[in-house]
């Protein structure tokens, strides 16, 4: 029995000196391990005469329970202390510099688009929008583009399978990805009466891809309708636009052209920005660059929306934003806009 008392005292002394979970584990091995002091005592029971075994066995088990309960309490205290220490060691150093997140910037096409919108707003134009997935009627029919017009060809137009796709494309689908922003002319005129003066910027789609064509690109449409609108107004508006977007000394010329939804129609050229009209690779030696399609609204278009063509006249125009952006920044491959190469894009940061 004295032996058991000595072990208890030794344990009490040992347990007071413990300061970590590691120490605690050593203590566990020393007293409760396979060759630990308490276990040795239990084993030594077999050498005692049978009558002495029960009281001594009980005393050893009491000691064992005591040691276990002390160790349990110590373990709780020590692990709480160690966790607290860990948390304190990891506290935030507010004097460290933050992680640098480089700022993004407007895409060059959006930058020029914003500029275009600003110039027309200044001239009193409002901004309208229409859907990119469009009905054949708005994209072609109401714009006086007949069924056999080359613009409708499968190579140029993305037809959308009716009923959400999956199945085979019907030979003649009446849903398309709009090939130009001109359908917005019809949608706005259907809803409103003259006077009208708006632009309609947005994405358009054509099945086409090379250094100057991408399957998706941006256009800005323009439409002005009222009594007494003439070709002179069209010239004045577009000249002022070009002079603001490029420079006031940029020459502008109107060349006769053809669009089914305007009559007369014109193509608008500007003096080559790169060679200043002398002739270079970009203007193919002509000194001129084509930048816009335009014309006076065709009477059939007015008839399609229920406007009286005897009373109202109007002009319309359409321009490609990528093309204007390429000219403004001297970019020679349209595909650069859509490759998401940060080295290209960050050159346009303002
Ligand atoms: N929609 C024509 C095109 O995409 C451009 C245009 C618009 C021409 C308005 C005349 C009037 O080529």
PDB file of C-alpha atoms and ligand atoms in Angstrom, residues 179-180 182 185 206 219 221 259 261-262 293-295 316-318, ligand 1:
ATOM      1  CA  UNK A 179     -26.971  40.573 -89.580  1.00  0.00           C
ATOM      2  CA  UNK A 180     -27.158  44.341 -89.011  1.00  0.00           C
ATOM      3  CA  UNK A 182     -31.230  48.086 -89.228  1.00  0.00           C
ATOM      4  CA  UNK A 185     -35.327  51.053 -87.322  1.00  0.00           C
ATOM      5  CA  UNK A 206     -22.402  37.177 -89.964  1.00  0.00           C
ATOM      6  CA  UNK A 219     -22.648  48.398 -85.505  1.00  0.00           C
ATOM      7  CA  UNK A 221     -27.441  52.401 -86.669  1.00  0.00           C
ATOM      8  CA  UNK A 259     -29.115  49.351-100.160  1.00  0.00           C
ATOM      9  CA  UNK A 261     -33.941  50.011 -97.601  1.00  0.00           C
ATOM     10  CA  UNK A 262     -32.600  53.421 -98.708  1.00  0.00           C
ATOM     11  CA  UNK A 293     -23.471  53.030 -95.348  1.00  0.00           C
ATOM     12  CA  UNK A 294     -26.284  55.558 -95.533  1.00  0.00           C
ATOM     13  CA  UNK A 295     -29.234  56.908 -97.503  1.00  0.00           C
ATOM     14  CA  UNK A 316     -30.574  56.246 -92.059  1.00  0.00           C
ATOM     15  CA  UNK A 317     -26.988  55.199 -91.642  1.00  0.00           C
ATOM     16  CA  UNK A 318     -25.012  52.264 -90.317  1.00  0.00           C
TER      17      UNK A 318
HETATM   18  N1  LIG B   1     -27.399  47.921 -92.623  1.00  0.00           N
HETATM   19  C1  LIG B   1     -26.378  48.262 -93.564  1.00  0.00           C
HETATM   20  C2  LIG B   1     -25.235  47.246 -93.480  1.00  0.00           C
HETATM   21  O1  LIG B   1     -25.152  46.539 -92.503  1.00  0.00           O
HETATM   22  C3  LIG B   1     -25.835  49.649 -93.337  1.00  0.00           C
HETATM   23  C4  LIG B   1     -26.856  50.724 -93.590  1.00  0.00           C
HETATM   24  C5  LIG B   1     -27.661  51.184 -92.582  1.00  0.00           C
HETATM   25  C6  LIG B   1     -26.999  51.297 -94.837  1.00  0.00           C
HETATM   26  C7  LIG B   1     -28.591  52.185 -92.801  1.00  0.00           C
HETATM   27  C8  LIG B   1     -27.911  52.280 -95.093  1.00  0.00           C
HETATM   28  C9  LIG B   1     -28.728  52.733 -94.058  1.00  0.00           C
HETATM   29  O2  LIG B   1     -24.422  47.127 -94.352  1.00  0.00           O
END
